Amino acid sequence: MSALLTATCAVPAAGAVLTAALPAGATEARRRTTKTVALAVSAVTLALAAVVALRFDPHGARYQLTESYSWIRSFGITFSLGVDGIGAVLALLTAVLVPMVMLASWHDADPPSSPANGQEGSSPAAPDGTVDPDTFERRRRTQGFFALILAVEAMVIVSFYATDVFLFYVFFEAMLIPMYFLIGGFGDRAGGPDSARQRSYAAVKFLLYNLLGGLVMLAAVIGLYVVAQDQGFGTFDLPALTNAVADGSLKLSGTAQNALFLGFFFAFAVKAPLWPLHTWLPNAMGEATAGTAVLITAVVDKVGTFAMLRFCLGLFPDASKTFAPAILVLSLIGIVYGALLAIGQKDIKRLVAYASISHFGFIIMGIFALTSQGQSGATLYMVNHGLSTAAWMLVAGFLISRRGSRLIADYGGVQKVAPVLAGTFLIGSLATLSLPGLAPFVSEFLVLVGTFTRYPAIGVIATVGIVLAALYALLLYQRTMTGPVKEGVRSMPDLKVRELAVVAPLVALTILLGVYPKPLTDLVNPSVNATLSQVHRTDPAPAHPVAATSGGEQK
């Protein structure tokens, strides 16, 4: 039994403990050591996640590199890990983004008065470079910030690899804790005089919404165990349960299956987030640092959409078909609603947040269209949205850190003083509106095609989201990057080497996967086909098949 998956999860977890245990970062040298250690740990995790993806055989078993260790025997709970194509791709996405987030957030936990930070602040620094612990170190220690990022990475990767329902639930909920502290304790410094209260509000709202979803899911997890145990399946093992549901040996009544499906789906829809359970996201992304905002929308939220594929469709196939039309309507509302509100935003980061709500509507629509194109597109969308939104948000963060304001009206003419920053921001904007040749176009096209083949009306209306995306993305670029140079922008520096090291790989991947997505589709398509077979769905036949021919003549 290979321990590769355990190692991939354990490295960032151990790195989080190690980073947190390092000496307090009261001097620049100590802070640099902490950051270097955390970055090195994330690089090792990336290497391990890449090995997992490379060792996964698309033509092999559904779950590979499996591991299982006894945990709570009396309830049939095990620490079981296994990877399918979708989990391998999303874990790799997480491992790619975390080092980028760390580099982008290199000075986010520095004292406001630190020379490296380059910002004014109220925390007084002593001549030797130390900072009064009562004003800063107790709340914003560098090692705490980077340890929390590694903790989130470890928990998210476990969630993508977990093949025990209870194990998944534990880490699905546990990741809320480090995210709460990242939002509330290390928020955006450009939020104004009331930023501390706003950060606290955003963090509490994030936690309460997701805890409510988790409590509902816990009830559903317990209900699933009770129903399964009554029929001789006293286990939380996901492959065993899904196989038993598929072959009919585990029979769930229509009422029980619908109730359990709704319990699981509610928790995943909160985390995704799906309209109307989305309202925590703009607050959280707006008040968090740019790096933390990327963790929220590009990493943590993907656990919700991933779980819809793995748990909702696998465990409750009939209920998934029953509720699919209603979920598609909610997704459609989310697509249009998120895009419309993005157009009207005055805050750059909240605009990106509402754009993400619209994008998650496309992802969920692709999942519940229950077609191979839709689900392949939804899985690719998870990856492509993660890359493109990470690039867009991180460049926006670099922009905001230079000007000290999140308001769109405070910018103008940036492309004349910082052309590289403006150019990378343009690429992120074009990726967000799914320009052909960039990665999101492929996934959005597949989602729309897959939805149209089964639900043509919804597929047609969803295209409105593409038009609205062009509006909010290009209007944001026009208002911030073009026109006369605003007074506060004249001395704005262009991207530095560290910042280019963050943005360049994300831009390169966005272009590469837009031109050649085959490596990803080869990995995820077998898992998508297996999921469709579990819900007993096949792609609809064309409405106008090619006329039959006989003797070489068309009849």
Coordinates of C-alpha atoms in Angstrom, one line a residue:
M1 CA 0.0 0.0 0.0
S2 CA 1.5 3.3 -1.1
A3 CA 1.7 6.2 1.3
L4 CA 2.0 8.8 -1.4
L5 CA -1.4 10.4 -0.7
T6 CA -0.8 10.5 3.0
A7 CA 2.6 12.2 2.4
T8 CA 1.0 14.8 0.1
C9 CA -1.5 15.7 2.9
A10 CA 1.0 15.4 5.8
V11 CA 3.7 17.6 4.4
P12 CA 1.7 20.9 4.5
A13 CA 0.2 19.8 7.8
A14 CA 3.7 19.3 9.3
G15 CA 4.9 22.4 7.7
A16 CA 2.1 24.4 9.3
V17 CA 3.1 23.1 12.7
L18 CA 6.8 23.8 12.0
T19 CA 6.1 27.3 10.7
A20 CA 3.9 28.2 13.7
A21 CA 6.7 27.0 16.1
L22 CA 9.4 29.2 14.6
P23 CA 10.6 32.1 16.7
A24 CA 8.4 35.1 16.7
G25 CA 9.0 37.3 13.6
A26 CA 10.0 40.5 15.5
T27 CA 12.9 41.2 13.1
E28 CA 13.1 41.2 9.3
A29 CA 15.6 38.3 9.3
R30 CA 13.2 36.1 11.4
R31 CA 10.3 36.9 9.2
R32 CA 12.3 36.1 6.1
T33 CA 13.2 32.7 7.6
T34 CA 9.6 31.9 8.3
K35 CA 8.4 32.8 4.8
T36 CA 11.2 30.8 3.2
V37 CA 10.4 27.7 5.2
A38 CA 6.7 28.0 4.4
L39 CA 7.4 28.5 0.7
A40 CA 9.8 25.5 0.7
V41 CA 7.1 23.3 2.3
S42 CA 4.5 24.4 -0.4
A43 CA 7.0 23.6 -3.1
V44 CA 7.5 20.1 -1.8
T45 CA 3.7 19.7 -1.6
L46 CA 3.5 20.8 -5.2
A47 CA 6.0 18.2 -6.3
L48 CA 4.1 15.4 -4.4
A49 CA 0.8 16.5 -5.9
A50 CA 2.4 16.5 -9.4
V51 CA 3.7 12.9 -8.8
V52 CA 0.1 11.9 -7.8
A53 CA -1.3 13.3 -11.0
L54 CA 1.4 11.7 -13.1
R55 CA 1.0 8.3 -11.5
F56 CA -2.8 8.3 -12.0
D57 CA -3.8 6.1 -14.8
P58 CA -6.9 7.3 -16.6
H59 CA -7.6 3.8 -17.9
G60 CA -7.2 2.2 -14.5
A61 CA -9.5 1.8 -11.5
R62 CA -11.8 4.6 -10.5
Y63 CA -9.8 5.2 -7.2
Q64 CA -6.1 4.7 -7.3
L65 CA -3.1 4.9 -4.9
T66 CA -5.6 3.9 -2.2
E67 CA -4.7 3.9 1.5
S68 CA -6.8 2.9 4.5
Y69 CA -6.0 3.1 8.2
S70 CA -8.4 2.1 11.0
W71 CA -9.7 5.1 12.9
I72 CA -12.9 4.5 14.8
R73 CA -13.7 0.9 14.4
S74 CA -17.0 0.8 16.2
F75 CA -18.6 3.1 13.6
G76 CA -16.7 1.7 10.6
I77 CA -14.7 5.0 10.2
T78 CA -11.3 4.8 8.6
F79 CA -8.7 7.2 7.4
S80 CA -9.1 6.2 3.8
L81 CA -7.6 8.0 0.8
G82 CA -7.9 7.4 -2.9
V83 CA -7.7 9.6 -5.9
D84 CA -9.7 9.8 -9.1
G85 CA -9.0 12.1 -12.1
I86 CA -11.0 15.0 -10.7
G87 CA -9.5 14.8 -7.3
A88 CA -6.0 14.6 -8.7
V89 CA -6.5 17.7 -10.9
L90 CA -8.0 19.8 -8.1
A91 CA -5.4 18.8 -5.6
L92 CA -2.7 19.8 -8.1
L93 CA -4.5 23.1 -8.7
T94 CA -4.4 23.7 -4.9
A95 CA -0.7 22.9 -4.8
V96 CA 0.1 25.2 -7.7
L97 CA -1.8 28.2 -6.2
V98 CA -0.5 28.0 -2.6
P99 CA 3.1 29.0 -3.5
M100 CA 1.7 31.8 -5.7
V101 CA -0.4 33.0 -2.8
M102 CA 2.6 33.0 -0.5
L103 CA 4.8 34.9 -2.8
A104 CA 2.0 37.4 -3.5
S105 CA 1.4 37.7 0.3
W106 CA 5.1 38.0 1.2
H107 CA 4.6 41.2 3.1
D108 CA 1.0 40.9 4.1
A109 CA 1.8 39.9 7.7
D110 CA 4.7 42.3 8.1
P111 CA 4.3 45.2 10.6
P112 CA 2.7 48.2 8.8
S113 CA 5.8 50.2 9.6
S114 CA 8.2 47.6 8.2
P115 CA 10.4 49.0 5.5
A116 CA 9.9 45.8 3.5
N117 CA 6.2 46.5 3.5
G118 CA 6.5 50.0 2.2
Q119 CA 3.4 51.2 4.0
E120 CA 2.8 53.6 6.8
G121 CA 1.3 52.2 9.9
S122 CA 0.6 52.9 13.6
S123 CA 2.7 50.0 15.0
P124 CA 5.8 51.7 16.4
A125 CA 9.2 50.1 15.5
A126 CA 12.1 50.1 17.9
P127 CA 15.6 51.1 16.6
D128 CA 16.6 47.4 16.3
G129 CA 13.7 46.7 14.0
T130 CA 11.5 45.0 16.6
V131 CA 7.8 45.8 17.1
D132 CA 5.9 46.3 20.3
P133 CA 4.2 42.9 20.8
D134 CA 1.1 44.6 22.3
T135 CA 0.5 46.5 19.0
F136 CA 1.3 43.9 16.5
E137 CA 3.0 40.6 17.2
R138 CA 0.2 39.2 19.3
R139 CA -2.2 39.5 16.3
R140 CA -0.2 39.5 13.1
R141 CA 2.8 37.2 13.6
T142 CA 4.3 36.2 10.3
Q143 CA 4.6 32.6 11.3
G144 CA 0.9 32.4 12.2
F145 CA -0.1 33.8 8.8
F146 CA 1.9 31.4 6.8
A147 CA 1.1 28.5 9.1
L148 CA -2.6 29.1 8.5
I149 CA -2.1 29.0 4.7
L150 CA -0.4 25.7 5.0
A151 CA -3.1 24.3 7.3
V152 CA -5.7 25.3 4.7
E153 CA -3.8 23.6 2.0
A154 CA -3.5 20.4 4.0
M155 CA -7.2 20.2 4.8
V156 CA -8.3 21.0 1.2
I157 CA -6.0 18.3 -0.2
V158 CA -7.3 15.7 2.3
S159 CA -10.9 16.7 1.2
F160 CA -10.0 15.9 -2.4
Y161 CA -8.4 12.6 -1.6
A162 CA -10.8 11.4 1.1
T163 CA -12.8 8.2 0.3
D164 CA -14.4 8.0 3.8
V165 CA -17.6 10.1 4.1
F166 CA -16.9 11.0 7.8
L167 CA -13.2 11.8 7.1
F168 CA -14.3 14.2 4.4
Y169 CA -16.8 15.8 6.7
V170 CA -14.2 16.4 9.4
F171 CA -11.8 18.2 7.1
F172 CA -14.6 19.9 5.1
E173 CA -15.5 21.7 8.4
A174 CA -12.0 22.0 9.9
M175 CA -10.8 24.2 7.1
L176 CA -13.2 26.9 8.3
I177 CA -11.0 27.6 11.3
P178 CA -7.8 28.7 9.6
M179 CA -9.8 30.6 7.0
Y180 CA -11.7 32.4 9.8
F181 CA -8.4 33.7 11.3
L182 CA -7.0 34.6 7.9
I183 CA -10.0 36.7 7.1
G184 CA -10.5 38.3 10.5
G185 CA -6.9 38.6 11.7
F186 CA -5.0 39.4 8.5
G187 CA -7.4 41.5 6.5
D188 CA -6.9 44.1 3.8
R189 CA -5.2 47.2 5.0
A190 CA -6.9 49.3 2.3
G191 CA -10.3 48.9 3.9
G192 CA -10.4 52.3 5.6
P193 CA -10.7 53.4 9.2
D194 CA -13.5 51.0 10.0
S195 CA -11.7 48.0 8.4
A196 CA -11.2 46.1 11.7
R197 CA -14.9 46.0 12.4
Q198 CA -15.6 45.1 8.8
R199 CA -13.1 42.3 8.8
S200 CA -14.6 40.9 12.0
Y201 CA -18.1 41.0 10.5
A202 CA -16.9 39.3 7.3
A203 CA -15.1 36.5 9.2
V204 CA -18.0 35.8 11.5
K205 CA -20.4 35.8 8.6
F206 CA -18.2 33.4 6.7
L207 CA -18.0 31.1 9.7
L208 CA -21.7 31.1 10.6
Y209 CA -22.9 30.5 7.1
N210 CA -20.5 27.6 6.6
L211 CA -21.1 26.1 10.0
L212 CA -24.8 26.1 9.4
G213 CA -24.2 24.2 6.2
G214 CA -21.9 21.8 8.1
L215 CA -24.4 21.1 10.8
V216 CA -27.1 20.3 8.2
M217 CA -24.6 18.0 6.5
L218 CA -23.7 16.3 9.8
A219 CA -27.3 15.4 10.3
A220 CA -27.3 13.9 6.7
V221 CA -24.1 12.0 7.3
I222 CA -25.6 10.5 10.5
G223 CA -28.8 9.7 8.7
L224 CA -26.9 8.0 5.8
Y225 CA -25.0 5.8 8.4
V226 CA -28.2 4.8 10.2
V227 CA -30.0 3.9 7.0
A228 CA -27.0 2.0 5.7
Q229 CA -26.4 0.2 9.0
D230 CA -30.1 -1.0 9.0
Q231 CA -29.3 -2.8 5.7
G232 CA -26.0 -4.3 6.8
F233 CA -23.6 -1.6 5.6
G234 CA -22.2 -0.2 8.8
T235 CA -19.5 1.8 7.1
F236 CA -18.6 5.3 5.8
D237 CA -16.5 3.9 3.0
L238 CA -17.5 6.0 -0.1
P239 CA -16.7 3.4 -2.8
A240 CA -18.5 0.7 -0.9
L241 CA -21.6 2.8 -0.4
T242 CA -21.7 4.1 -4.0
N243 CA -21.3 0.6 -5.4
A244 CA -24.1 -0.7 -3.1
V245 CA -26.4 2.1 -4.2
A246 CA -25.6 1.4 -7.9
D247 CA -26.2 -2.3 -7.7
G248 CA -29.3 -2.0 -5.6
S249 CA -28.0 -3.8 -2.5
L250 CA -28.4 -0.5 -0.5
K251 CA -31.9 0.7 -1.1
L252 CA -32.8 4.2 -0.1
S253 CA -36.5 5.2 -0.3
G254 CA -37.4 8.2 -2.4
T255 CA -38.1 10.3 0.7
A256 CA -34.9 9.3 2.5
Q257 CA -32.8 9.8 -0.6
N258 CA -34.3 13.2 -1.2
A259 CA -33.8 14.3 2.4
L260 CA -30.2 13.1 2.6
F261 CA -29.4 14.7 -0.8
L262 CA -30.7 18.0 0.3
G263 CA -28.6 17.8 3.5
F264 CA -25.4 17.2 1.6
F265 CA -26.2 19.6 -1.2
F266 CA -27.1 22.5 1.2
A267 CA -23.6 22.4 2.8
F268 CA -21.9 22.2 -0.6
A269 CA -24.1 25.0 -2.0
V270 CA -23.1 27.3 0.9
K271 CA -19.4 26.6 0.3
A272 CA -19.6 26.8 -3.5
P273 CA -21.4 29.4 -3.2
L274 CA -24.7 29.1 -5.0
W275 CA -27.4 31.8 -5.1
P276 CA -29.1 32.6 -2.7
L277 CA -26.5 31.2 -0.2
H278 CA -23.7 33.4 -1.6
T279 CA -23.9 36.5 0.5
W280 CA -20.9 35.7 2.7
L281 CA -18.5 35.7 -0.3
P282 CA -18.4 39.4 -1.2
N283 CA -17.8 40.4 2.4
A284 CA -15.1 37.8 2.9
M285 CA -13.2 38.5 -0.3
G286 CA -13.6 42.2 0.0
E287 CA -12.1 42.3 3.5
A288 CA -9.4 39.6 3.2
T289 CA -6.0 40.2 1.7
A290 CA -5.8 39.4 -2.0
G291 CA -3.9 36.1 -1.3
T292 CA -6.6 35.0 1.2
A293 CA -9.3 36.0 -1.3
V294 CA -7.7 33.6 -3.8
L295 CA -7.6 30.9 -1.2
I296 CA -11.3 31.4 -0.7
T297 CA -12.6 31.5 -4.3
A298 CA -10.0 29.4 -6.1
V299 CA -9.2 26.7 -3.5
V300 CA -11.7 26.4 -0.6
D301 CA -14.9 27.0 -2.6
K302 CA -13.9 24.3 -5.1
V303 CA -14.3 21.7 -2.4
G304 CA -18.1 22.5 -2.5
T305 CA -18.4 21.9 -6.3
F306 CA -16.1 18.9 -6.2
A307 CA -18.3 17.3 -3.5
M308 CA -21.4 17.8 -5.5
L309 CA -19.9 15.5 -8.1
R310 CA -18.4 12.9 -5.7
F311 CA -21.1 12.7 -3.0
C312 CA -24.4 14.1 -4.3
L313 CA -24.4 12.3 -7.6
G314 CA -22.6 9.2 -6.4
L315 CA -24.7 8.5 -3.3
F316 CA -28.0 9.9 -4.3
P317 CA -28.4 9.4 -8.1
D318 CA -32.2 9.4 -8.2
A319 CA -32.5 12.5 -6.0
S320 CA -29.9 14.2 -8.2
K321 CA -32.1 13.7 -11.2
T322 CA -35.1 14.9 -9.3
F323 CA -33.6 18.2 -8.1
A324 CA -31.5 18.9 -11.2
P325 CA -34.0 21.2 -12.9
A326 CA -34.4 23.3 -9.7
I327 CA -30.7 23.5 -9.2
L328 CA -30.2 24.6 -12.8
V329 CA -32.6 27.4 -12.3
L330 CA -30.7 28.6 -9.2
S331 CA -27.5 28.3 -11.1
L332 CA -28.9 30.4 -13.9
I333 CA -30.1 33.1 -11.5
G334 CA -26.6 33.1 -10.0
I335 CA -25.0 33.5 -13.4
V336 CA -27.1 36.6 -14.3
Y337 CA -27.4 38.0 -10.7
G338 CA -23.6 37.8 -10.0
A339 CA -22.7 39.4 -13.3
L340 CA -25.2 42.3 -12.9
L341 CA -24.0 43.1 -9.4
A342 CA -20.4 42.9 -10.6
I343 CA -21.2 45.6 -13.2
G344 CA -22.5 48.0 -10.5
Q345 CA -19.6 47.6 -8.0
K346 CA -17.4 50.5 -7.0
D347 CA -14.9 48.2 -5.1
I348 CA -12.5 46.2 -7.2
K349 CA -12.3 43.2 -4.9
R350 CA -16.1 43.0 -4.5
L351 CA -16.4 43.1 -8.2
V352 CA -14.2 40.0 -8.5
A353 CA -16.3 38.3 -5.8
Y354 CA -19.5 38.8 -7.6
A355 CA -17.9 37.7 -10.9
S356 CA -16.9 34.5 -9.1
I357 CA -20.5 34.0 -8.0
S358 CA -21.5 34.1 -11.7
H359 CA -18.7 31.7 -12.6
F360 CA -19.8 29.2 -9.9
G361 CA -23.2 29.3 -11.4
F362 CA -21.7 28.0 -14.7
I363 CA -19.8 25.3 -12.8
I364 CA -22.9 24.0 -10.9
M365 CA -25.0 24.2 -14.1
G366 CA -22.5 22.0 -15.9
I367 CA -22.6 19.4 -13.0
F368 CA -26.4 19.1 -12.9
A369 CA -26.9 19.2 -16.7
L370 CA -25.9 15.5 -16.3
T371 CA -24.1 15.3 -19.6
S372 CA -20.5 14.3 -20.3
Q373 CA -19.8 17.7 -21.9
G374 CA -21.3 19.6 -19.0
Q375 CA -19.5 17.7 -16.3
S376 CA -16.2 17.7 -18.1
G377 CA -16.6 21.5 -18.7
A378 CA -17.5 22.0 -15.0
T379 CA -14.4 20.2 -13.9
L380 CA -12.2 22.1 -16.3
Y381 CA -14.0 25.3 -15.1
M382 CA -13.0 24.6 -11.5
V383 CA -9.3 24.5 -12.7
N384 CA -9.5 27.4 -15.2
H385 CA -11.5 29.7 -12.9
G386 CA -8.9 29.0 -10.2
L387 CA -6.0 30.0 -12.4
S388 CA -7.7 33.0 -14.1
T389 CA -9.3 34.5 -11.0
A390 CA -6.1 34.0 -9.0
A391 CA -4.2 36.0 -11.6
W392 CA -6.9 38.7 -11.8
M393 CA -7.3 39.0 -8.1
L394 CA -3.5 39.0 -7.3
V395 CA -2.8 41.7 -9.8
A396 CA -5.7 43.6 -8.4
G397 CA -4.1 43.2 -5.0
F398 CA -0.7 44.5 -6.3
L399 CA -2.6 47.5 -7.7
I400 CA -4.5 48.2 -4.4
S401 CA -1.3 47.9 -2.3
R402 CA 0.3 50.6 -4.4
R403 CA -2.6 53.1 -4.2
G404 CA -4.0 52.1 -0.8
S405 CA -7.6 52.1 -2.1
R406 CA -10.0 49.5 -3.4
L407 CA -12.3 52.0 -5.0
I408 CA -12.4 51.9 -8.8
A409 CA -12.8 55.7 -9.0
D410 CA -9.4 56.3 -7.4
Y411 CA -7.6 54.8 -10.5
G412 CA -7.1 55.9 -14.0
G413 CA -4.3 55.8 -16.6
V414 CA -2.4 53.0 -14.9
Q415 CA -1.2 51.6 -18.2
K416 CA 0.8 54.7 -18.8
V417 CA 2.8 54.4 -15.6
A418 CA 2.8 50.7 -15.1
P419 CA 2.4 48.9 -18.4
V420 CA 3.3 45.4 -17.3
L421 CA 0.8 45.6 -14.4
A422 CA -1.8 46.8 -16.8
G423 CA -1.0 44.1 -19.4
T424 CA -1.3 41.3 -16.9
F425 CA -4.5 42.8 -15.5
L426 CA -5.9 42.8 -19.1
I427 CA -5.1 39.1 -19.6
G428 CA -6.9 38.3 -16.3
S429 CA -9.9 40.4 -17.5
L430 CA -10.0 38.7 -20.9
A431 CA -9.8 35.3 -19.2
T432 CA -12.6 36.2 -17.0
L433 CA -14.9 37.0 -19.9
S434 CA -13.8 33.7 -21.5
L435 CA -12.0 35.0 -24.6
P436 CA -11.2 32.2 -27.1
G437 CA -7.7 31.1 -26.8
L438 CA -7.7 31.4 -23.0
A439 CA -8.5 28.5 -20.6
P440 CA -11.9 29.6 -19.3
F441 CA -13.3 29.6 -22.9
V442 CA -12.9 25.9 -23.3
S443 CA -14.7 25.0 -20.0
E444 CA -17.5 27.6 -20.5
F445 CA -18.1 26.4 -24.0
L446 CA -18.4 22.7 -22.9
V447 CA -20.7 23.7 -20.0
L448 CA -23.0 25.6 -22.4
V449 CA -23.0 22.8 -25.0
G450 CA -23.7 20.2 -22.4
T451 CA -26.5 22.1 -20.9
F452 CA -28.1 23.0 -24.2
T453 CA -28.3 19.4 -25.3
R454 CA -30.6 18.5 -22.4
Y455 CA -32.0 21.9 -21.3
P456 CA -31.9 24.2 -24.4
A457 CA -33.8 27.1 -22.8
I458 CA -31.5 27.3 -19.8
G459 CA -28.5 27.0 -22.1
V460 CA -29.6 29.9 -24.2
I461 CA -30.4 32.2 -21.3
A462 CA -27.1 31.3 -19.7
T463 CA -25.3 32.9 -22.6
V464 CA -26.4 36.3 -21.2
G465 CA -23.8 35.7 -18.6
I466 CA -21.1 35.9 -21.3
V467 CA -22.2 39.3 -22.5
L468 CA -22.4 40.6 -19.0
A469 CA -19.0 39.3 -18.2
A470 CA -17.6 41.3 -21.1
L471 CA -19.2 44.4 -19.6
Y472 CA -17.9 44.1 -16.0
A473 CA -14.4 42.9 -17.0
L474 CA -13.8 45.5 -19.8
L475 CA -15.4 48.4 -17.9
L476 CA -13.1 47.6 -14.9
Y477 CA -10.1 47.7 -17.2
Q478 CA -11.2 50.9 -18.9
R479 CA -11.9 52.8 -15.7
T480 CA -8.7 51.8 -13.9
M481 CA -6.1 51.4 -16.7
T482 CA -7.0 53.9 -19.4
G483 CA -7.8 57.6 -19.6
P484 CA -5.9 60.4 -17.9
V485 CA -3.5 59.5 -15.1
K486 CA -5.0 60.2 -11.7
E487 CA -3.0 62.1 -9.2
G488 CA -2.5 59.2 -6.8
V489 CA -1.3 56.9 -9.7
R490 CA 1.5 59.1 -11.1
S491 CA 4.2 57.6 -9.0
M492 CA 2.9 54.0 -9.1
P493 CA 5.8 51.5 -9.7
D494 CA 5.4 48.6 -12.2
L495 CA 5.4 45.0 -11.1
K496 CA 8.6 43.8 -9.3
V497 CA 10.4 40.6 -9.9
R498 CA 8.6 38.8 -7.1
E499 CA 5.3 39.9 -8.4
L500 CA 6.2 38.8 -11.9
A501 CA 7.2 35.4 -10.5
V502 CA 3.6 35.1 -9.2
V503 CA 1.7 36.3 -12.3
A504 CA 3.8 34.8 -15.1
P505 CA 3.1 31.1 -14.3
L506 CA -0.6 31.8 -13.9
V507 CA -0.8 33.6 -17.2
A508 CA 1.2 30.9 -18.9
L509 CA -1.1 28.2 -17.7
T510 CA -4.2 30.1 -18.6
I511 CA -2.9 30.4 -22.2
L512 CA -1.6 26.9 -22.4
L513 CA -4.8 25.3 -21.2
G514 CA -6.7 27.5 -23.5
V515 CA -4.8 26.2 -26.5
Y516 CA -4.2 22.6 -25.4
P517 CA -6.6 21.3 -22.7
K518 CA -6.2 17.7 -23.6
P519 CA -4.0 16.7 -20.6
L520 CA -6.7 17.7 -18.2
T521 CA -9.6 16.3 -20.2
D522 CA -7.8 12.9 -20.5
L523 CA -7.5 12.8 -16.7
V524 CA -11.1 13.9 -15.8
N525 CA -13.2 12.3 -18.5
P526 CA -13.1 8.7 -17.1
S527 CA -14.2 10.0 -13.7
V528 CA -17.0 12.0 -15.4
N529 CA -18.2 9.0 -17.3
A530 CA -18.2 6.9 -14.2
T531 CA -20.2 9.6 -12.4
L532 CA -22.8 9.7 -15.2
S533 CA -23.1 5.9 -15.1
Q534 CA -23.9 6.1 -11.4
V535 CA -26.8 8.4 -12.1
H536 CA -27.9 6.2 -15.0
R537 CA -27.6 9.1 -17.5
T538 CA -26.3 9.1 -21.1
D539 CA -25.8 12.1 -23.4
P540 CA -29.0 13.0 -25.3
A541 CA -29.2 11.8 -28.9
P542 CA -29.0 14.6 -31.4
A543 CA -32.5 16.1 -32.2
H544 CA -31.9 15.9 -35.9
P545 CA -29.8 12.8 -36.7
V546 CA -28.2 12.4 -40.0
A547 CA -30.5 10.7 -42.4
A548 CA -29.9 7.1 -43.1
T549 CA -28.3 6.2 -46.4
S550 CA -28.7 3.1 -48.5
G551 CA -26.9 2.1 -51.6
G552 CA -24.9 5.3 -51.5
E553 CA -28.0 7.5 -51.9
Q554 CA -29.6 9.6 -49.3
K555 CA -33.2 8.7 -48.5

